[in-house]
XYZ file of C-alpha atoms in Angstrom:
702
model
C 20.610 -79.333 60.601
C 22.466 -79.395 63.917
C 21.806 -83.182 64.254
C 23.126 -83.738 60.705
C 26.333 -81.855 61.560
C 26.682 -83.752 64.824
C 26.276 -87.072 63.010
C 28.705 -85.993 60.381
C 31.265 -85.064 63.026
C 30.849 -88.417 64.946
C 31.110 -90.291 61.649
C 34.387 -88.529 60.932
C 35.784 -89.938 64.102
C 35.663 -93.437 62.529
C 35.350 -92.985 58.826
C 37.178 -89.847 57.545
C 38.340 -89.466 54.079
C 41.409 -87.577 55.210
C 43.287 -87.139 58.469
C 45.892 -84.645 59.628
C 48.234 -85.706 62.451
C 49.397 -82.440 64.254
C 52.654 -83.114 66.046
C 53.553 -86.005 63.777
C 56.982 -87.482 64.334
C 59.296 -89.313 62.002
C 59.972 -91.806 64.838
C 57.224 -94.444 64.676
C 57.722 -95.371 68.366
C 57.065 -91.798 69.671
C 53.572 -90.622 70.549
C 53.333 -88.390 67.612
C 54.814 -90.983 65.313
C 52.523 -93.928 66.174
C 49.248 -92.641 64.606
C 51.064 -92.054 61.302
C 52.710 -95.500 61.508
C 49.484 -97.288 62.411
C 47.426 -95.582 59.668
C 50.042 -96.635 57.062
C 50.467 -100.111 58.517
C 46.742 -100.722 58.822
C 46.274 -99.753 55.142
C 44.077 -96.661 55.497
C 43.042 -95.652 51.947
C 42.288 -91.974 52.701
C 44.734 -89.080 52.717
C 47.256 -88.851 55.605
C 48.662 -85.372 56.231
C 51.512 -85.145 58.817
C 51.817 -81.673 60.388
C 55.289 -80.776 61.603
C 56.690 -77.316 61.369
C 60.306 -78.565 61.398
C 60.131 -81.410 58.856
C 59.301 -81.526 55.165
C 58.728 -85.303 55.287
C 57.446 -87.589 57.967
C 57.601 -91.369 57.573
C 57.690 -90.989 53.801
C 54.813 -88.618 53.577
C 54.854 -84.920 52.773
C 54.670 -82.929 55.942
C 53.088 -79.442 56.420
C 54.014 -76.570 58.737
C 50.428 -75.859 59.609
C 47.131 -77.553 59.185
C 45.911 -74.611 57.108
C 48.658 -75.325 54.574
C 47.148 -78.660 53.622
C 45.799 -78.305 50.019
C 42.782 -80.583 50.236
C 39.941 -80.864 52.730
C 40.555 -82.431 56.175
C 37.779 -84.467 57.871
C 39.717 -85.267 61.070
C 42.711 -83.971 62.927
C 44.732 -85.913 65.520
C 46.452 -83.464 67.831
C 49.476 -84.765 69.643
C 51.345 -81.647 70.719
C 52.251 -80.340 74.328
C 49.170 -78.960 76.140
C 50.302 -75.354 75.861
C 50.154 -75.558 72.026
C 46.861 -77.395 71.657
C 44.726 -74.235 71.631
C 46.602 -72.764 68.722
C 46.404 -76.132 66.820
C 42.688 -76.428 67.466
C 42.010 -72.892 66.221
C 43.894 -73.756 63.050
C 41.772 -76.830 62.559
C 38.591 -74.794 62.959
C 39.764 -72.247 60.350
C 40.648 -75.180 58.032
C 37.110 -76.554 58.330
C 38.129 -79.739 60.073
C 35.005 -81.601 61.284
C 36.436 -83.186 64.377
C 39.701 -83.071 66.188
C 40.942 -85.859 68.483
C 42.961 -84.181 71.244
C 45.303 -86.893 72.459
C 47.466 -84.437 74.493
C 47.210 -84.621 78.289
C 47.687 -81.851 80.856
C 44.153 -80.514 81.105
C 41.317 -80.845 83.623
C 42.658 -84.235 84.778
C 45.844 -82.596 85.845
C 45.286 -79.277 87.781
C 43.454 -76.028 87.752
C 45.787 -74.549 85.072
C 44.915 -77.529 82.968
C 41.177 -76.933 83.553
C 41.581 -73.395 82.370
C 43.321 -74.657 79.121
C 40.444 -77.135 78.638
C 37.893 -74.372 79.064
C 39.601 -72.326 76.431
C 39.439 -75.241 74.026
C 35.620 -75.377 74.630
C 35.385 -71.752 73.901
C 36.822 -72.523 70.420
C 34.330 -75.327 70.028
C 31.419 -73.034 70.874
C 32.629 -70.227 68.624
C 33.456 -72.278 65.584
C 31.286 -75.528 65.693
C 34.267 -77.854 65.497
C 33.900 -81.025 67.571
C 36.608 -82.550 69.747
C 37.252 -85.809 71.566
C 39.302 -85.534 74.663
C 41.525 -83.868 75.628
C 43.560 -86.686 77.241
C 42.032 -89.079 74.722
C 43.507 -92.217 73.061
C 42.078 -91.896 69.524
C 39.881 -94.071 67.462
C 40.055 -97.163 65.320
C 37.574 -98.403 62.693
C 38.604 -101.792 61.284
C 36.042 -101.745 58.425
C 37.745 -98.543 57.158
C 41.269 -99.714 57.992
C 41.593 -96.604 60.064
C 43.789 -96.562 63.170
C 44.423 -93.026 64.688
C 45.797 -93.723 68.142
C 49.116 -94.042 69.976
C 47.997 -97.148 71.959
C 50.694 -99.805 71.893
C 47.871 -102.347 71.729
C 47.931 -101.855 68.034
C 51.623 -102.455 67.538
C 51.443 -105.624 65.417
C 47.663 -106.118 66.132
C 45.251 -105.592 63.265
C 41.830 -106.348 64.766
C 39.513 -107.801 61.982
C 36.332 -106.064 61.126
C 33.421 -107.348 63.138
C 30.264 -106.183 64.786
C 31.489 -105.207 68.445
C 31.987 -101.535 69.207
C 33.912 -100.224 72.164
C 33.682 -96.723 73.576
C 35.520 -95.817 76.813
C 36.735 -92.756 78.601
C 39.839 -94.392 79.859
C 42.480 -95.225 77.211
C 44.233 -97.860 79.273
C 40.906 -99.536 80.130
C 39.947 -99.452 76.432
C 43.288 -100.900 75.345
C 42.820 -103.868 77.665
C 39.275 -104.397 76.420
C 40.246 -104.232 72.770
C 42.943 -106.907 73.245
C 40.653 -109.169 75.294
C 37.986 -108.930 72.644
C 40.399 -109.691 69.842
C 41.844 -112.653 71.802
C 38.284 -113.929 72.222
C 38.102 -114.124 68.399
C 35.679 -111.342 67.941
C 35.881 -108.702 65.230
C 35.460 -104.973 66.043
C 33.436 -102.316 64.278
C 34.347 -99.031 66.019
C 36.668 -98.176 68.847
C 37.129 -94.792 70.542
C 38.549 -93.594 73.902
C 37.034 -90.180 74.763
C 39.296 -89.061 77.561
C 38.071 -86.047 79.587
C 34.926 -85.723 77.355
C 35.090 -81.833 77.317
C 32.838 -82.063 74.233
C 32.032 -85.434 72.586
C 30.857 -87.801 75.396
C 30.234 -91.596 75.529
C 26.398 -91.025 75.254
C 26.765 -89.184 71.969
C 28.958 -92.002 70.529
C 26.410 -94.716 71.771
C 23.678 -92.845 69.925
C 25.658 -92.813 66.759
C 26.438 -96.566 67.126
C 22.750 -97.281 67.618
C 22.344 -96.269 63.880
C 25.661 -97.701 62.685
C 25.095 -100.612 60.307
C 28.550 -102.006 61.181
C 27.726 -102.441 64.826
C 25.674 -105.157 66.509
C 26.968 -105.005 70.104
C 28.057 -101.876 72.076
C 30.494 -102.105 74.963
C 30.915 -98.884 76.918
C 32.913 -97.817 80.084
C 33.015 -94.541 81.811
C 34.346 -92.998 84.990
C 31.792 -90.158 85.154
C 28.834 -88.673 83.377
C 27.823 -85.097 82.934
C 24.767 -85.418 80.710
C 22.309 -87.757 82.432
C 19.448 -87.108 80.025
C 21.787 -87.625 77.060
C 22.914 -91.043 78.338
C 19.240 -92.071 79.065
C 18.285 -91.172 75.566
C 21.251 -92.964 73.963
C 20.678 -96.174 75.891
C 17.018 -96.256 75.006
C 17.779 -95.512 71.369
C 20.162 -98.506 71.297
C 17.575 -100.705 72.981
C 14.934 -99.700 70.454
C 17.381 -100.509 67.684
C 17.880 -104.010 69.143
C 21.523 -103.405 70.001
C 22.667 -104.691 73.378
C 24.711 -102.210 75.388
C 27.114 -103.704 77.926
C 28.132 -100.929 80.343
C 30.832 -100.579 82.906
C 31.332 -97.723 85.350
C 34.331 -97.527 87.646
C 34.226 -95.427 90.783
C 31.504 -97.486 92.555
C 33.222 -97.335 95.919
C 33.858 -94.135 97.835
C 37.646 -94.498 97.260
C 37.087 -95.261 93.596
C 34.837 -92.278 93.121
C 37.513 -90.046 94.476
C 40.070 -91.567 92.155
C 37.738 -91.128 89.252
C 37.297 -87.466 90.024
C 41.067 -86.942 90.167
C 41.560 -88.834 86.905
C 38.839 -87.177 84.786
C 38.181 -83.961 86.451
C 34.543 -84.856 87.160
C 32.512 -86.446 89.943
C 31.502 -90.049 89.809
C 28.006 -89.519 91.261
C 25.713 -91.845 93.146
C 26.522 -95.337 92.129
C 23.102 -96.792 92.837
C 21.426 -94.145 90.844
C 23.839 -94.783 87.931
C 23.080 -98.527 88.151
C 19.331 -97.752 87.975
C 19.762 -95.501 84.924
C 21.685 -98.175 83.069
C 19.034 -100.836 83.859
C 16.160 -98.483 82.894
C 17.857 -97.852 79.609
C 17.835 -101.463 78.711
C 21.607 -101.954 79.156
C 23.555 -104.424 81.252
C 26.101 -103.284 83.860
C 29.077 -105.573 83.798
C 31.305 -105.798 86.830
C 34.493 -106.895 85.083
C 36.060 -106.790 81.635
C 35.866 -110.539 81.408
C 32.095 -110.348 82.020
C 31.732 -107.594 79.414
C 33.741 -109.655 76.807
C 31.872 -112.852 77.527
C 28.490 -111.108 77.203
C 29.495 -109.310 73.931
C 30.660 -112.714 72.635
C 27.185 -114.222 73.267
C 25.429 -111.562 71.205
C 28.087 -111.218 68.566
C 28.261 -114.974 67.751
C 24.847 -116.434 68.336
C 21.145 -115.463 68.124
C 20.024 -113.211 70.892
C 18.396 -115.117 73.801
C 14.563 -115.058 73.660
C 14.196 -115.833 77.365
C 15.957 -117.047 80.448
C 15.099 -120.817 80.309
C 17.974 -123.097 79.582
C 18.563 -126.907 79.553
C 21.826 -128.509 80.578
C 22.963 -131.733 78.917
C 26.209 -133.073 80.459
C 28.486 -136.061 80.072
C 29.281 -135.526 83.793
C 26.844 -135.421 86.603
C 29.264 -133.371 88.770
C 29.747 -130.695 86.069
C 25.921 -130.456 85.657
C 25.499 -129.870 89.356
C 28.242 -127.279 89.325
C 26.525 -125.478 86.473
C 23.130 -125.571 88.321
C 24.939 -124.069 91.314
C 26.408 -121.269 89.088
C 22.913 -120.543 87.819
C 21.799 -119.407 91.235
C 21.377 -115.629 91.192
C 22.614 -115.405 87.615
C 19.228 -114.690 86.024
C 19.288 -118.041 84.251
C 16.335 -120.384 84.879
C 16.715 -124.169 84.766
C 13.224 -125.507 84.757
C 12.811 -129.229 85.134
C 11.486 -131.232 82.210
C 7.754 -131.729 82.149
C 6.502 -135.267 82.804
C 5.791 -135.700 79.132
C 9.149 -134.404 77.984
C 10.872 -136.539 80.593
C 9.121 -139.681 79.307
C 10.163 -138.935 75.809
C 13.815 -138.327 76.793
C 13.778 -141.567 78.733
C 12.519 -143.471 75.660
C 15.440 -142.078 73.662
C 18.133 -142.754 76.331
C 16.933 -145.022 79.183
C 20.066 -144.643 81.319
C 20.068 -140.810 81.332
C 19.812 -139.460 84.838
C 18.107 -136.363 86.247
C 15.972 -133.837 84.453
C 17.751 -130.558 84.277
C 20.685 -130.886 84.472
C 20.359 -134.024 82.272
C 23.305 -136.423 82.804
C 23.643 -138.643 79.794
C 26.648 -140.335 81.544
C 29.766 -141.760 79.946
C 27.697 -144.651 78.630
C 26.381 -142.416 75.929
C 29.660 -143.094 74.073
C 28.113 -146.439 72.848
C 24.955 -144.636 71.670
C 26.194 -141.250 70.459
C 23.675 -141.171 67.687
C 21.012 -140.471 70.337
C 22.562 -137.132 71.244
C 21.194 -135.013 68.476
C 17.749 -136.534 68.960
C 17.822 -135.557 72.636
C 19.033 -132.077 71.791
C 16.326 -131.655 69.242
C 13.598 -133.024 71.574
C 14.499 -130.630 74.327
C 14.565 -127.572 72.072
C 11.520 -128.558 70.101
C 9.459 -129.010 73.294
C 9.111 -125.232 73.716
C 10.279 -125.526 77.398
C 13.668 -124.007 76.769
C 15.200 -120.968 75.125
C 18.800 -122.262 75.179
C 20.752 -125.432 75.579
C 24.225 -125.956 77.142
C 26.152 -129.039 76.178
C 29.048 -130.187 78.343
C 31.234 -132.318 76.047
C 34.366 -132.731 78.214
C 37.636 -132.629 76.405
C 36.406 -133.928 73.043
C 36.896 -130.485 71.415
C 40.684 -130.720 71.658
C 40.944 -132.945 68.661
C 39.049 -132.078 65.440
C 39.015 -135.799 64.536
C 37.551 -136.909 67.882
C 35.061 -134.030 67.808
C 33.828 -134.674 64.240
C 30.689 -136.768 65.346
C 29.748 -134.079 67.945
C 30.277 -131.250 65.448
C 27.796 -132.975 63.077
C 25.267 -133.435 65.828
C 25.458 -129.814 66.938
C 25.235 -128.439 63.418
C 22.245 -130.681 62.732
C 20.440 -129.153 65.724
C 21.528 -125.674 64.931
C 19.918 -126.034 61.483
C 16.634 -127.182 63.004
C 16.614 -124.455 65.666
C 18.268 -121.316 64.269
C 16.628 -119.021 66.842
C 17.731 -120.987 69.862
C 20.932 -120.349 71.814
C 23.278 -123.328 71.715
C 26.446 -123.331 73.825
C 29.214 -126.044 73.852
C 31.567 -126.390 76.813
C 34.944 -127.881 75.747
C 38.549 -126.756 75.460
C 38.304 -126.399 71.701
C 40.957 -126.768 68.977
C 40.992 -123.544 66.895
C 39.510 -125.536 63.907
C 36.699 -126.839 66.088
C 35.921 -123.457 67.672
C 35.946 -121.753 64.224
C 33.486 -124.327 62.792
C 31.116 -124.011 65.732
C 31.175 -120.163 65.878
C 30.644 -119.963 62.149
C 27.378 -121.708 62.763
C 26.430 -119.372 65.593
C 27.269 -121.848 68.307
C 28.897 -120.473 71.449
C 32.104 -122.111 72.767
C 33.286 -121.784 76.317
C 35.952 -123.706 78.270
C 34.553 -122.871 81.701
C 31.015 -124.127 82.332
C 30.317 -121.416 84.961
C 31.255 -118.628 82.599
C 28.827 -119.847 79.992
C 26.048 -120.080 82.638
C 26.780 -116.514 83.932
C 27.035 -115.135 80.400
C 23.644 -116.627 79.303
C 22.111 -115.509 82.527
C 23.202 -111.960 81.838
C 22.218 -112.157 78.202
C 18.676 -113.340 79.095
C 18.423 -110.477 81.671
C 19.599 -108.031 79.167
C 17.109 -109.105 76.615
C 14.329 -108.504 79.177
C 15.758 -105.049 80.124
C 15.892 -104.025 76.435
C 12.263 -105.082 75.995
C 11.173 -103.005 79.003
C 13.343 -99.936 78.239
C 10.924 -97.997 76.035
C 8.138 -98.153 78.685
C 10.089 -96.901 81.658
C 8.883 -93.258 81.611
C 5.262 -92.134 82.012
C 3.322 -88.911 81.519
C 3.100 -86.557 84.507
C 0.109 -86.940 86.791
C -2.296 -84.445 88.260
C -0.622 -83.568 91.515
C -1.280 -79.924 92.550
C 1.460 -77.361 92.759
C 2.687 -77.146 96.383
C 2.665 -73.863 98.289
C 6.090 -73.684 99.919
C 5.737 -70.176 101.298
C 5.064 -71.375 104.829
C 7.592 -73.085 107.159
C 7.957 -76.793 106.185
C 7.294 -78.495 109.422
C 6.420 -82.228 109.403
C 2.780 -81.400 109.667
C 2.946 -78.960 106.758
C 4.995 -81.451 104.713
C 2.348 -84.148 105.380
C -0.546 -81.919 104.275
C 1.257 -81.125 100.979
C 1.864 -84.783 100.431
C -1.767 -85.655 101.369
C -2.947 -83.183 98.730
C -0.846 -85.141 96.222
C -2.663 -88.401 97.123
C -0.158 -89.873 99.662
C -1.808 -91.913 102.504
C -1.338 -89.434 105.494
C -3.460 -90.292 108.586
C -5.456 -87.625 110.441
C -3.262 -85.803 112.953
C -3.369 -82.756 115.178
C -0.844 -79.938 115.737
C -0.824 -78.823 119.425
C 0.966 -75.883 121.047
C 0.496 -76.886 124.705
C -0.166 -79.923 126.874
C -3.906 -79.368 127.259
C -4.424 -78.998 123.554
C -2.553 -82.284 123.116
C -4.670 -84.148 125.654
C -7.957 -82.819 124.000
C -6.616 -83.945 120.544
C -5.692 -87.372 121.909
C -9.243 -87.745 123.406
C -10.701 -87.029 120.036
C -8.351 -89.330 118.086
C -8.620 -92.207 120.499
C -5.970 -93.985 122.481
C -3.325 -95.117 122.210
C -1.635 -92.163 120.441
C 1.881 -91.135 119.389
C 3.461 -87.667 119.835
C 6.334 -86.036 117.994
C 8.004 -82.694 118.406
C 6.787 -80.097 115.883
C 9.651 -78.042 114.529
C 10.760 -76.758 111.095
C 14.370 -77.069 112.231
C 14.496 -80.695 113.451
C 14.616 -83.362 110.787
C 15.588 -86.399 113.015
C 13.369 -86.319 115.994
C 14.657 -89.461 117.806
C 18.067 -87.746 118.165
C 16.583 -85.004 120.380
C 14.145 -87.236 122.335
C 11.262 -85.829 120.290
C 9.057 -88.946 120.055
C 6.695 -90.695 122.455
C 4.733 -93.819 121.554
C 1.806 -95.788 122.773
C 0.396 -93.102 125.102
C -2.691 -94.589 126.667
C -4.426 -91.647 128.516
C -4.521 -87.811 128.810
C -2.220 -87.774 131.771
C 0.497 -89.679 129.756
C -0.015 -87.238 126.981
C 0.483 -84.187 129.156
C 3.624 -85.641 130.713
C 4.924 -86.611 127.251
C 4.337 -83.127 125.967
C 6.603 -81.654 128.655
C 9.202 -84.331 128.275
C 9.439 -83.975 124.485
C 9.571 -80.221 124.303
C 12.055 -79.872 127.141
C 14.320 -82.445 125.580
C 14.233 -80.843 122.164
C 15.015 -77.413 123.522
C 17.937 -78.826 125.507
C 19.413 -80.865 122.663
C 18.612 -78.455 119.789
C 18.815 -75.091 121.482
C 18.720 -73.117 118.173
C 15.593 -74.894 116.868
C 12.137 -73.369 116.868
C 9.747 -75.509 118.816
C 6.029 -75.043 117.890
C 4.678 -77.784 119.960
C 3.856 -81.397 119.107
C 1.946 -83.565 116.613
C -0.598 -86.005 118.009
C -1.383 -89.008 115.831
C -2.994 -92.355 116.214
C -0.694 -95.343 116.834
C -0.011 -96.769 113.419
C -0.232 -100.451 114.354
C 1.838 -103.238 112.877
C 3.448 -103.241 109.437
C 6.703 -102.928 107.433
C 8.633 -99.714 108.000
C 9.716 -98.427 104.524
C 11.584 -95.314 103.552
C 10.070 -93.601 100.489
C 11.585 -90.492 99.174
C 12.672 -88.262 96.333
C 16.383 -87.753 95.633
C 17.587 -85.110 93.256
C 20.794 -86.537 91.706
C 23.198 -83.837 90.350
C 23.597 -85.684 87.073
C 20.418 -87.692 86.534
C 17.950 -85.412 88.204
C 14.889 -86.450 90.358
C 14.838 -90.142 91.405
C 12.315 -91.964 93.596
C 13.825 -94.222 96.230
C 12.350 -96.877 98.335
C 13.856 -99.261 100.855
C 14.214 -100.496 104.379
C 13.044 -97.699 106.649
C 12.873 -96.686 110.221
C 15.856 -95.801 112.427
C 17.986 -98.412 110.469
C 17.476 -96.831 107.013
C 20.763 -95.034 106.838
C 22.820 -97.851 108.386
C 21.341 -100.550 106.066
C 21.364 -98.371 102.922
C 19.222 -100.965 101.202
C 17.196 -99.019 98.669
C 16.010 -99.160 95.081
C 15.751 -96.202 92.655
C 13.567 -95.222 89.712
C 13.822 -92.193 87.421
C 11.002 -89.627 87.584
C 8.473 -89.761 86.181
C 7.885 -93.311 87.394
C 5.443 -95.507 85.457
C 3.269 -97.951 87.367
C 5.165 -100.745 85.773
C 8.411 -99.387 87.003
C 6.981 -98.917 90.441
C 5.818 -102.490 90.476
C 9.349 -103.592 89.545
C 10.744 -101.608 92.468
C 8.752 -103.506 95.011
C 8.512 -106.959 93.308
C 9.383 -109.930 95.405
C 13.158 -110.759 95.455
C 16.215 -110.182 97.458
C 17.011 -107.311 99.822
C 14.603 -104.904 101.278
C 11.523 -106.047 99.334
C 11.478 -109.179 101.560
C 10.043 -106.880 104.294
C 6.871 -107.047 102.295
C 6.615 -110.874 102.092
C 4.537 -113.035 104.355
C 6.726 -114.733 106.985
C 6.124 -117.081 109.869
C 2.416 -116.498 110.132
C 2.733 -112.704 109.440
C 0.656 -111.568 106.471
C 2.182 -110.169 103.315
C 2.269 -106.442 103.146
C 0.166 -104.384 100.718
C 2.572 -104.037 97.768
C -0.157 -102.301 95.718
C -0.512 -99.576 98.366
C 3.262 -98.925 98.124
C 3.141 -98.866 94.292
C 0.370 -96.297 94.460
C 2.379 -94.236 96.913
C 5.421 -94.345 94.616
C 3.296 -93.138 91.686
C 1.714 -90.288 93.750
C 5.189 -89.199 94.907
C 6.414 -89.215 91.315
C 3.505 -86.993 90.334
C 4.422 -84.601 93.165
C 7.973 -84.495 91.994
C 6.999 -83.672 88.460
C 4.592 -80.944 89.540
C 7.206 -79.395 91.796
C 10.446 -80.110 89.937
C 11.628 -76.495 90.011
C 11.029 -75.870 93.680
C 11.455 -79.298 95.602
C 14.950 -80.658 95.978
C 13.989 -83.736 98.121
C 11.296 -85.556 99.985
C 11.645 -88.201 102.720
C 8.873 -90.279 104.273
C 10.548 -92.334 106.903
C 8.804 -94.414 107.673
C 5.803 -95.097 105.501
C 4.153 -98.012 107.271
C 2.952 -100.610 104.830
C 0.285 -102.722 106.469
C -1.379 -105.936 105.326
C -4.011 -103.480 103.844
C -3.010 -99.983 103.052
C -0.204 -97.743 104.109
C 0.336 -94.689 106.221
C 2.978 -91.909 106.195
C 4.257 -91.667 109.711
C 6.884 -88.993 109.207
C 7.679 -86.634 106.305
C 10.241 -84.044 105.322
C 10.287 -81.785 102.260
C 13.500 -80.045 101.312
C 12.867 -76.977 99.117
C 15.208 -76.271 96.157
C 17.700 -73.542 97.114
C 17.557 -70.374 94.993
């Protein structure tokens, strides 16, 4: 029943049968006047009830002193009164039985502590009565299919976005307004629009979940400054992925300065950006880095068929443009496989002066044999070697008359290949653009923008397909006993019990015990200070390597313990750990990070003493499936190159690292309530196998 009520409230944000505007003004240019003016101008067919205690009529409509005086039911209220009066207005809405109130007023948690207290009192009303709210500090909502426009955004002065299939949900009103206009200028129609402000109650994740079921929406664009409900966002993204609806996500506050600004603006912390990036990707969504990228990607999915894969063919009237497009494809996610020998022969039979393979340069000479173009297009797509085709047609699209033959060729190929992505690059006359888009053909002026958009679209298709399989069941790791001091040695034993590859070591309280242990282990050995209070041993001179005999071990014991006592005088020194020298391999950091929003995350990256400086790590949400672990360490850019073969050095054992990630995930699940973090730095990944050389477990504070 609760889910039904929630769905009903979110639906009322976009499709109410009646709306009250509390703080309505007779002046259509004022904040309280714009929602009334926009609703009337847009042609909303439901009931509009202005609420203004001092006026009997507002913009030609009967006005009421109080929302409780309205004779009929009210689905939604738009509150535009000074912050000190919002609490009273919201309580009146609750007593009236309003489903959802959009609080457009500012002066709450984004402002100061007094504002935060006012926001907390609004949430007390929400909890007491069950009414839902967007905001405060929100911008309102728009639903073109319902001719509904409840906002004070000046973007809608004179702009009536047509109904379409792209939805936009943002926290920031100004960000949202810019996005709405850019989407409309791109020629796309909109299904639902909402700016949620401070998100004291209704958050972006809940709206995405609603839009995943919304028949009017095909593409979801979302932008946030912060997130409080990590699990809610995960669930919403995966729901949209399962529904086949691409989510294009933006998060501002990626930089340290940006994160501080976001906290000031919304009254919430921005969180770890790499973790956020991981959660978006795991949810089958794409993280855009600019509004232009977001709009271009939304355009690809809104106009044409969804890409079935990353392979694309380029056919160009210009060799230089084709090369530029190939350059743009580098790192975009788009693949440009060369034609097979058989396909190349068939293309050459059709047009013997065509140059190259992919890009295919048909040269300006094709003007005398234009009738071969649709045959080439069809041959490339029918080969099964490509999922998309990009056609550079120079400036021909500027004239409908000049473009008419090309239009016929493109439409002919579209009819034969309805499931393939076809993109045309030309500055298009509106008539030309409309005809191509009506057939599901993409139109771009800038070749590189089309390449990047298709690369992102192909990557997003892969992320959506993988999203449902990200999580896995918990493993069988034992419950850790944290009652004893968590020295390195103790931490390693607990991790070894969970299946992590920990080598045989000895804990020694004096120099003679260390020498005897080294004799038993076999030389050379390594020694490290043993202390529950020292996390970074190199900083206190607490490590000695490649010790070749008992005399060297005794000397190292004295040197290590004396140095640790001098540089960490408050630390308890229990002796040393003696371990075999690990040998050659890639030093990787593997750990467990408990994010305040998204919970436990496994991280892996470049390790050793450079780990913190480089900061090159990958994350995955706990529990981590084996498939997700394999994606973390798959060959590519960044730290995973440490695992590659290089200049005669053998490749490192990726399978051993994958297994270690899975075992650490199991440990994290089994001890979620008592372990806050784990660090293994380094875990040495050899050509065969791996070894945990150092370990730290951080218990969860009570």
